[in-house]
Short mmCIF file of C-alpha atoms and ligand atoms in Angstrom, two decimals:
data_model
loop_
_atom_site.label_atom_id
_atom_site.label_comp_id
_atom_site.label_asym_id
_atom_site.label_seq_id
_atom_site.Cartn_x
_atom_site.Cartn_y
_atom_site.Cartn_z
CA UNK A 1 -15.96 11.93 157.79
CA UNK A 2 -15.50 11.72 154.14
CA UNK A 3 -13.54 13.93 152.25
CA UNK A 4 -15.31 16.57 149.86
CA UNK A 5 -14.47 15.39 146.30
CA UNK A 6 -12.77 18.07 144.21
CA UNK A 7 -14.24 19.14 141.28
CA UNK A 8 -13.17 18.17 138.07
CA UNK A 9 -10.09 20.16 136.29
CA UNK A 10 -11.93 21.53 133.21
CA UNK A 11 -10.85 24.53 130.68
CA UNK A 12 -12.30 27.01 133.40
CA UNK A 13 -10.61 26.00 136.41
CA UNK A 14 -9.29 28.88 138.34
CA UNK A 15 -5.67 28.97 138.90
CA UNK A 16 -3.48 29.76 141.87
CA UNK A 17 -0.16 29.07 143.16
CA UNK A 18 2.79 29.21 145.69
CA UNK A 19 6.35 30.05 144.23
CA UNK A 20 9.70 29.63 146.15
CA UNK A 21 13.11 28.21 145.62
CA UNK A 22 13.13 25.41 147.04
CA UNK A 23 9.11 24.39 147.08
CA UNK A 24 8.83 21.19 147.62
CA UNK A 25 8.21 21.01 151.32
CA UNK A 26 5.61 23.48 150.69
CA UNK A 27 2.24 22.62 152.56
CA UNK A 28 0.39 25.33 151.28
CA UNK A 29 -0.88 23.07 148.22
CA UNK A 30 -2.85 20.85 150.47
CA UNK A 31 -4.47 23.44 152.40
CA UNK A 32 -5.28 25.61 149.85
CA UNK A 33 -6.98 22.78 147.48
CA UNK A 34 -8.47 21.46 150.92
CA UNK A 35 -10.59 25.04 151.13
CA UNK A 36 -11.39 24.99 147.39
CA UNK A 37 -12.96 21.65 147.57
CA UNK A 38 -14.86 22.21 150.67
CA UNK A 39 -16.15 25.29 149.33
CA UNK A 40 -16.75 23.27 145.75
CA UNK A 41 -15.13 26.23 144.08
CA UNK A 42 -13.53 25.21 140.96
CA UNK A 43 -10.25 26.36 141.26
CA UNK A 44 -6.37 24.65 142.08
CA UNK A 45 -3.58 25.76 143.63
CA UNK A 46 -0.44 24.38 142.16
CA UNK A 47 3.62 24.69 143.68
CA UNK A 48 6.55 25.42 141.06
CA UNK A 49 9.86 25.80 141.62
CA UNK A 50 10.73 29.40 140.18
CA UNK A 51 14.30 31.00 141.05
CA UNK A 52 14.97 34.22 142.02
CA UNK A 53 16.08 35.63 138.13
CA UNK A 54 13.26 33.97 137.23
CA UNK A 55 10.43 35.86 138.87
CA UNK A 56 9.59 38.71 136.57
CA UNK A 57 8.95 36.27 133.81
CA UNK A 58 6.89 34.15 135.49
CA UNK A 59 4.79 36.42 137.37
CA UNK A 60 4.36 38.02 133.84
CA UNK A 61 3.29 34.36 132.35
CA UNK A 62 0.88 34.35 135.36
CA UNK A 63 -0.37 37.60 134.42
CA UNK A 64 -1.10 36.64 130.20
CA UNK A 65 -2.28 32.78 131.54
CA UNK A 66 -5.38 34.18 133.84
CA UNK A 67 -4.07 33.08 136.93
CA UNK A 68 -6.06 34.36 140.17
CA UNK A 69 -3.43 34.59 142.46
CA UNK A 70 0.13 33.55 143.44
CA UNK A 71 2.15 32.69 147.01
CA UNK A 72 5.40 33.81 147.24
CA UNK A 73 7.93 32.64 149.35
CA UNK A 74 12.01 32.34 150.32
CA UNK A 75 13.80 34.22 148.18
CA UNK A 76 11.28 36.11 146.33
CA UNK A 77 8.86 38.14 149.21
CA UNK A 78 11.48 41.34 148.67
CA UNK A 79 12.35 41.12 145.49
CA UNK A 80 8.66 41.33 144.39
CA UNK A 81 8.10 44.56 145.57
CA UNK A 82 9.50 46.34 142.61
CA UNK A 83 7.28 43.78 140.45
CA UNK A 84 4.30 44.66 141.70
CA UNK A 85 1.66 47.30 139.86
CA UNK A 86 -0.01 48.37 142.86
CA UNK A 87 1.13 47.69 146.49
CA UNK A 88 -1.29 47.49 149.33
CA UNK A 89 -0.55 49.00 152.39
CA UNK A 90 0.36 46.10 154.47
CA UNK A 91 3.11 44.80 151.46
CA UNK A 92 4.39 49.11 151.85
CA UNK A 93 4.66 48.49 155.69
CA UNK A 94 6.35 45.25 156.60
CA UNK A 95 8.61 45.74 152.80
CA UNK A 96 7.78 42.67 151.62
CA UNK A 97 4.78 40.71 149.61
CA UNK A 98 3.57 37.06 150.15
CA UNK A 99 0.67 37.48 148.48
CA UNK A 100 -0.06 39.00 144.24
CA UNK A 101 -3.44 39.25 143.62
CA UNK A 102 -4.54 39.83 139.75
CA UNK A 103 -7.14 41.90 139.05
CA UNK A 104 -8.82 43.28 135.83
CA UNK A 105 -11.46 45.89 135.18
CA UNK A 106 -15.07 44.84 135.76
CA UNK A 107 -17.89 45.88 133.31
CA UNK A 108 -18.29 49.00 135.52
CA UNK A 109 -14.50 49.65 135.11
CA UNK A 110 -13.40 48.93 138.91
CA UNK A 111 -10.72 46.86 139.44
CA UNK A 112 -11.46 43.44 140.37
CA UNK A 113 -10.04 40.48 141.45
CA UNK A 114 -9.94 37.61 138.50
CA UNK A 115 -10.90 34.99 140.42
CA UNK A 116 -14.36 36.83 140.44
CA UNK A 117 -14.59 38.23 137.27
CA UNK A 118 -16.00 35.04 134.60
CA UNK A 119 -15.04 37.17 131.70
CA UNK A 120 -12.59 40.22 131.12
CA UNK A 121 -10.56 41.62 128.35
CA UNK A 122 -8.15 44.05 128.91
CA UNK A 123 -5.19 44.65 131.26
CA UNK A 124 -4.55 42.82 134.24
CA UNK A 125 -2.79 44.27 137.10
CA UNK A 126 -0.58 42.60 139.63
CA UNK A 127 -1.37 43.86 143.23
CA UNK A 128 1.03 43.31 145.97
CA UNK A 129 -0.07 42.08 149.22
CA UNK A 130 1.79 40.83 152.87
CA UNK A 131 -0.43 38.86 154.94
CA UNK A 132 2.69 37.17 157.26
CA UNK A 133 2.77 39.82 159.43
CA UNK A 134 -0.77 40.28 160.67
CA UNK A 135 -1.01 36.13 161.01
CA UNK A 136 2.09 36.17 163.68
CA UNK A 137 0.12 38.65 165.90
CA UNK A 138 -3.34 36.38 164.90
CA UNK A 139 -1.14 33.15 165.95
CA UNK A 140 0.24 34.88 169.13
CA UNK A 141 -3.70 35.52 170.06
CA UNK A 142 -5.15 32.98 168.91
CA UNK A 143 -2.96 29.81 169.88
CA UNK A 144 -0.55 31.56 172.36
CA UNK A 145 -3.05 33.19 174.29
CA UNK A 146 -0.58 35.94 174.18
CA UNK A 147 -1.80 39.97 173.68
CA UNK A 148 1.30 41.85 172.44
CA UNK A 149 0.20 45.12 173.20
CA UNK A 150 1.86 46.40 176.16
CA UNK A 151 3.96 43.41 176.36
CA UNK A 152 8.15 42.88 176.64
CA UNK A 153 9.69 40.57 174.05
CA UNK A 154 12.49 38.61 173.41
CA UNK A 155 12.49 38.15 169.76
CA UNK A 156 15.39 35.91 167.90
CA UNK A 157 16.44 36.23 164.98
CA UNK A 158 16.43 39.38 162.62
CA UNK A 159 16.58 38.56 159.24
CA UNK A 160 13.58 38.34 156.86
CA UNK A 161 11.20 36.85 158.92
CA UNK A 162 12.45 38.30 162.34
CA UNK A 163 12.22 41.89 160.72
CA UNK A 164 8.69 41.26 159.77
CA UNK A 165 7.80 40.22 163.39
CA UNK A 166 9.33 42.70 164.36
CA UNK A 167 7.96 45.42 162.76
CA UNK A 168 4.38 44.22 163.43
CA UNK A 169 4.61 43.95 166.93
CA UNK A 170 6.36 47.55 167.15
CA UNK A 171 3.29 48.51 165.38
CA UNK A 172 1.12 46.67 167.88
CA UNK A 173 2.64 48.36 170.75
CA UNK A 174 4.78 46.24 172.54
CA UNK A 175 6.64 47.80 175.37
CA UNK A 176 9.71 46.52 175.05
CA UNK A 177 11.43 44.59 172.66
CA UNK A 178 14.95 42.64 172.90
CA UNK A 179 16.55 41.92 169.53
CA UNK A 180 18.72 39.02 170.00
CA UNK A 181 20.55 37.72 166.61
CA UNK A 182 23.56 35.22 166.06
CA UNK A 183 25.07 38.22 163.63
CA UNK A 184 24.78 41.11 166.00
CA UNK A 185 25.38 43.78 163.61
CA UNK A 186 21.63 42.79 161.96
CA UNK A 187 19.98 42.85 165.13
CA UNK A 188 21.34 46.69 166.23
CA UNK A 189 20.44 47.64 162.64
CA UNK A 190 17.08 46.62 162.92
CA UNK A 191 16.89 48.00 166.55
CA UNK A 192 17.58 51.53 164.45
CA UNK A 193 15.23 51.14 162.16
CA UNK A 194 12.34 49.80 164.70
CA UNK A 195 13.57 53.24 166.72
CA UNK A 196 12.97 55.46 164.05
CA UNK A 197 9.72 54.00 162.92
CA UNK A 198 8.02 53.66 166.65
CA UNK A 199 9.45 55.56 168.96
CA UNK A 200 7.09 54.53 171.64
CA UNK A 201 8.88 51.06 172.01
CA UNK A 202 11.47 50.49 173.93
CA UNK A 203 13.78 48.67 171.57
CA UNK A 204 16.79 47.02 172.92
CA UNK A 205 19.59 44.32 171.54
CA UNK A 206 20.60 41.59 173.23
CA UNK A 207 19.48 39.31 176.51
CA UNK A 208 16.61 41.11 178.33
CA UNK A 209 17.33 41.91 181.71
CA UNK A 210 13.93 41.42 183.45
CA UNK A 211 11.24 38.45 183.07
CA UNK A 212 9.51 38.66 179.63
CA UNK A 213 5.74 37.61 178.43
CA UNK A 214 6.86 36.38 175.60
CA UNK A 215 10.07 34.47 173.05
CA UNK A 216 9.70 34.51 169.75
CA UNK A 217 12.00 32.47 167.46
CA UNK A 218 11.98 33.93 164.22
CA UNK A 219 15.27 32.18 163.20
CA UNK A 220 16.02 28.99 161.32
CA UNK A 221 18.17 26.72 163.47
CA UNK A 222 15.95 24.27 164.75
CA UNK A 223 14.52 22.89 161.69
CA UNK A 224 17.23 20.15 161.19
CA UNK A 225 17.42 18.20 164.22
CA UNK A 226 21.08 19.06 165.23
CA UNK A 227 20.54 22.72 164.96
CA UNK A 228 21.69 24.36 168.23
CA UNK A 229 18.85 25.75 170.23
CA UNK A 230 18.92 29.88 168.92
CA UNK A 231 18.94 31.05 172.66
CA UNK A 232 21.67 30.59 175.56
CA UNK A 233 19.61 28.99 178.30
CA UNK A 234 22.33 29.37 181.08
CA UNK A 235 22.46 33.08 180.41
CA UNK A 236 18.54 33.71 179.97
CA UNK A 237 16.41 30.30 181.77
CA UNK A 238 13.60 30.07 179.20
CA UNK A 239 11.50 30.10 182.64
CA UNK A 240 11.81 33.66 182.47
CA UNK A 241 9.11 33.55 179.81
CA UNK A 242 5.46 32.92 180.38
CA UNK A 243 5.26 31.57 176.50
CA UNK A 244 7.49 30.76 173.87
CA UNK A 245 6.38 30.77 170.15
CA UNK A 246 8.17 28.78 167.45
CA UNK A 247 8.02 30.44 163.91
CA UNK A 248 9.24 26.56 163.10
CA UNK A 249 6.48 23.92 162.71
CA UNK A 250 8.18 21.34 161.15
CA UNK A 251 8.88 19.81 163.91
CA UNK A 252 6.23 20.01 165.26
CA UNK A 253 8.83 20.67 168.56
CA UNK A 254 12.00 22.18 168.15
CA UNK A 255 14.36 21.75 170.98
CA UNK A 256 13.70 25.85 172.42
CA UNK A 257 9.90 24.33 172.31
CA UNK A 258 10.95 21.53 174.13
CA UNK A 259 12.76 23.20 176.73
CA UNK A 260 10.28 25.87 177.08
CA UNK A 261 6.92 23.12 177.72
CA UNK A 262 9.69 21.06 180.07
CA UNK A 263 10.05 24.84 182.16
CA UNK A 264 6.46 25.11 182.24
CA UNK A 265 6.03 27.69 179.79
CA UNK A 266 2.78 28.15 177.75
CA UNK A 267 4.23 27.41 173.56
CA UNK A 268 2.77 27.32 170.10
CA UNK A 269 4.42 26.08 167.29
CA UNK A 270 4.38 28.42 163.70
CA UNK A 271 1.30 26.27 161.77
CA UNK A 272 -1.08 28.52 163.10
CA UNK A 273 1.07 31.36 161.35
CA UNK A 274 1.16 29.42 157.69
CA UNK A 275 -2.68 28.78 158.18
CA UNK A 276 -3.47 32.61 159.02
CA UNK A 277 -1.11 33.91 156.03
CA UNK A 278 -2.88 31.73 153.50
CA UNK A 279 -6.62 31.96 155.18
CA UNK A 280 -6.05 35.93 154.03
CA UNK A 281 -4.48 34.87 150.66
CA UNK A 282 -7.75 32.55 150.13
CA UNK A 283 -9.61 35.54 151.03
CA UNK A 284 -8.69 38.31 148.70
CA UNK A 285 -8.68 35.77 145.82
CA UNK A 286 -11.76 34.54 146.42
CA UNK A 287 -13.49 37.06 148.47
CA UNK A 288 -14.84 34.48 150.31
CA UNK A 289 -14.42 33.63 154.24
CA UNK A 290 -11.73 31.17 154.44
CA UNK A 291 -12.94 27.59 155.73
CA UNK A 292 -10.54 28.09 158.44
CA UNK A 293 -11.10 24.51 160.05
CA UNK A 294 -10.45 22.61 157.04
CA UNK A 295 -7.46 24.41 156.14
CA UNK A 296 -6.16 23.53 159.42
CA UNK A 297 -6.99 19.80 159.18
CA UNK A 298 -5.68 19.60 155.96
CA UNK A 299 -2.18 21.14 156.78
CA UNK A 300 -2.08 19.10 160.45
CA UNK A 301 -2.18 16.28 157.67
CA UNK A 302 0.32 17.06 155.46
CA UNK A 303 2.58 18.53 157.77
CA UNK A 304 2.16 15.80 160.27
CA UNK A 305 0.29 13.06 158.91
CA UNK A 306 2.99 10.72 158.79
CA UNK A 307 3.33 10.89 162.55
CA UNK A 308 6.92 11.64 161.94
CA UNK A 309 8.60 15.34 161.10
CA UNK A 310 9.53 15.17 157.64
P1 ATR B 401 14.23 34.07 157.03
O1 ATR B 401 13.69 34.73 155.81
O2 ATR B 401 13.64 32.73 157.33
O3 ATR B 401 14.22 34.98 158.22
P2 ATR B 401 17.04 34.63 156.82
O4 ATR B 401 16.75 36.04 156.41
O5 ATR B 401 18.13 33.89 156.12
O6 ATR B 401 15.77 33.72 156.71
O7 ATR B 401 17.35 34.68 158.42
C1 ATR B 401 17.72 33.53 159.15
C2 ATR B 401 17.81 33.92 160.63
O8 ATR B 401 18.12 32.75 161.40
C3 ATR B 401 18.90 34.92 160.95
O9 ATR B 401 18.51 35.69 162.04
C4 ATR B 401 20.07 33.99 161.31
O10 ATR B 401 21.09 34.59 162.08
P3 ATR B 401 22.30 35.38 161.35
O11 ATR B 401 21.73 36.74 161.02
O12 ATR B 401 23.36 35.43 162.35
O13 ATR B 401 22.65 34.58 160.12
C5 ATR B 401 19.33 32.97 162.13
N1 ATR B 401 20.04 31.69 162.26
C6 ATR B 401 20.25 30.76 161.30
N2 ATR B 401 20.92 29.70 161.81
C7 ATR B 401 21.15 29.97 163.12
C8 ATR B 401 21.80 29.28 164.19
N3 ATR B 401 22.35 28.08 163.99
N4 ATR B 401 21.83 29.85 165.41
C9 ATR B 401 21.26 31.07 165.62
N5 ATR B 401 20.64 31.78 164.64
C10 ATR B 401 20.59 31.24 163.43
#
């Protein structure tokens, strides 16, 4: 099948982006672009490298240059929350934002997003979105098989990423919930927190002590390839588990993965969660359902294309 052919960058192309520190592993580029060009929507989506004492000025550049919408990643989903003009909800409830949309007044006065708007004068507005949260419990559905609600949990890891899982599936009414983290400390003050904010769940730290539906690994060891696996398997058998899901997706199998398909456990590796989170980004810039199938292939591609874990 032959790839759609981009359109020309002209003076109106539409502008979008993904900002971290670092970015260059970034894969949302080629998924992103992939969608535009399928959907022959003239419009890019670009990667820069902006540090953390850097963000206010450039999301203020963004906001004077007419860009539709902006990515944000490690270090700066926190941080942005005090940058933002509006926050939405879901950016208010998991505390962080992966996602500014820029909107401007339309000639009715209602504030729209740019990337629909062909003309506007006037102030732009930054608003503040977090669409990570709502793709892990779309990626635990959708390529896990796995229905939170109702369901115990063994989630590793609690620092950014593992507090925004966990969170969300608090909110999605797990039953109970076992905070396991290499720093302790982070994982009992996080089981606090969960307590006060749902007390229906049963929030616990440590090593469950039944069978679980579900692992999550919401740390970071297992993306270099000597990274110890983030869970003792002599004290908890990842058997225990019907399915284990890796936050990581580069590689494509981590060695908890590994173990967990060798125990005959059900697993899904964290691309599905990238493709969700920007499939919602693509969304509210656009307005537009998000050619979910292409962004997939595209990022399969890029992530994996090489046949080797880069
Ligand atoms: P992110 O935003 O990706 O969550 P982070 O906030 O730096 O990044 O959190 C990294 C998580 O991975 C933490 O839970 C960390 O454990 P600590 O709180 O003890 O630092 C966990 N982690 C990193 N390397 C690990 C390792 N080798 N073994 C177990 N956990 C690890």
């Amino acid at each position: 099948m032959s790839e759609p052919v981009p359109k020309p960058v002209t003076a109106s192309t539409r502008l979008a982006a993904v900002w971290g520190a670092p970015i260059r592993h970034s894969a949302s580029p080629a998924m992103h672009n992939a969608a535009f060009a399928v959907l022959g929507l003239d419009w890019r989506y670009l990667a820069c490298e902006v540090e953390p004492e850097r963000l206010a000025v450039a999301l203020e550049g963004a906001r004077v240059m007419g860009f539709c919408g902006v990515n944000l990643t490690v270090p700066h989903k926190r941080l942005a929350l005090e940058m933002m003009d509006v926050l939405d909800p879901s950016a208010e409830a998991w505390g962080a934002v992966n996602t500014v949309v820029f909107e401007a007044e339309n000639a009715e006065g209602v504030w729209t997003p740019v990337g629909l708007l062909k003309n506007f004068r006037g102030p732009v507005r930054l608003r503040g979105y977090n669409t990570d949260a709502d793709a892990i419990v779309r990626s635990l559905r959708e390529d896990l098989l796995m229905e939170p609600r109702g369901a115990r949990v063994l989630l590793l890891g609690a620092g950014g990423a593992g507090r925004a899982a966990a969170l969300r599936l608090a909110d999605e009414g797990v039953e109970t919930l076992w905070l396991q983290n290499r720093t302790e400390s982070k994982a009992v003050e996080l089981a606090a927190e969960i307590a006060d904010r749902f007390p229906a769940v049963d929030v616990r730290t440590g090593l469950p002590d039944s069978d679980v539906e579900f692992i999550l690994n919401a740390t970071s060891s297992g993306l270099k390839a000597e990274d110890p696996i983030p869970l003792d398997l002599e004290a908890y058998p990842v058997a225990r588990a019907d399915a284990v899901y890796d936050m990581i997706y580069r590689p494509s199998e981590t060695p908890l993965l590994k173990a967990a398909r060798e125990a005959g456990c059900r697993t899904a590796n964290g691309l599905g969660m990238l493709l969700y989170q920007g499939a919602a980004a693509f969304e509210l810039w656009t307005q537009r359902p998000a050619p979910i199938e292409a962004m997939r292939a595209a990022l399969v591609r890029e992530v994996y294309g090489t046949g080797e874990p880069r």
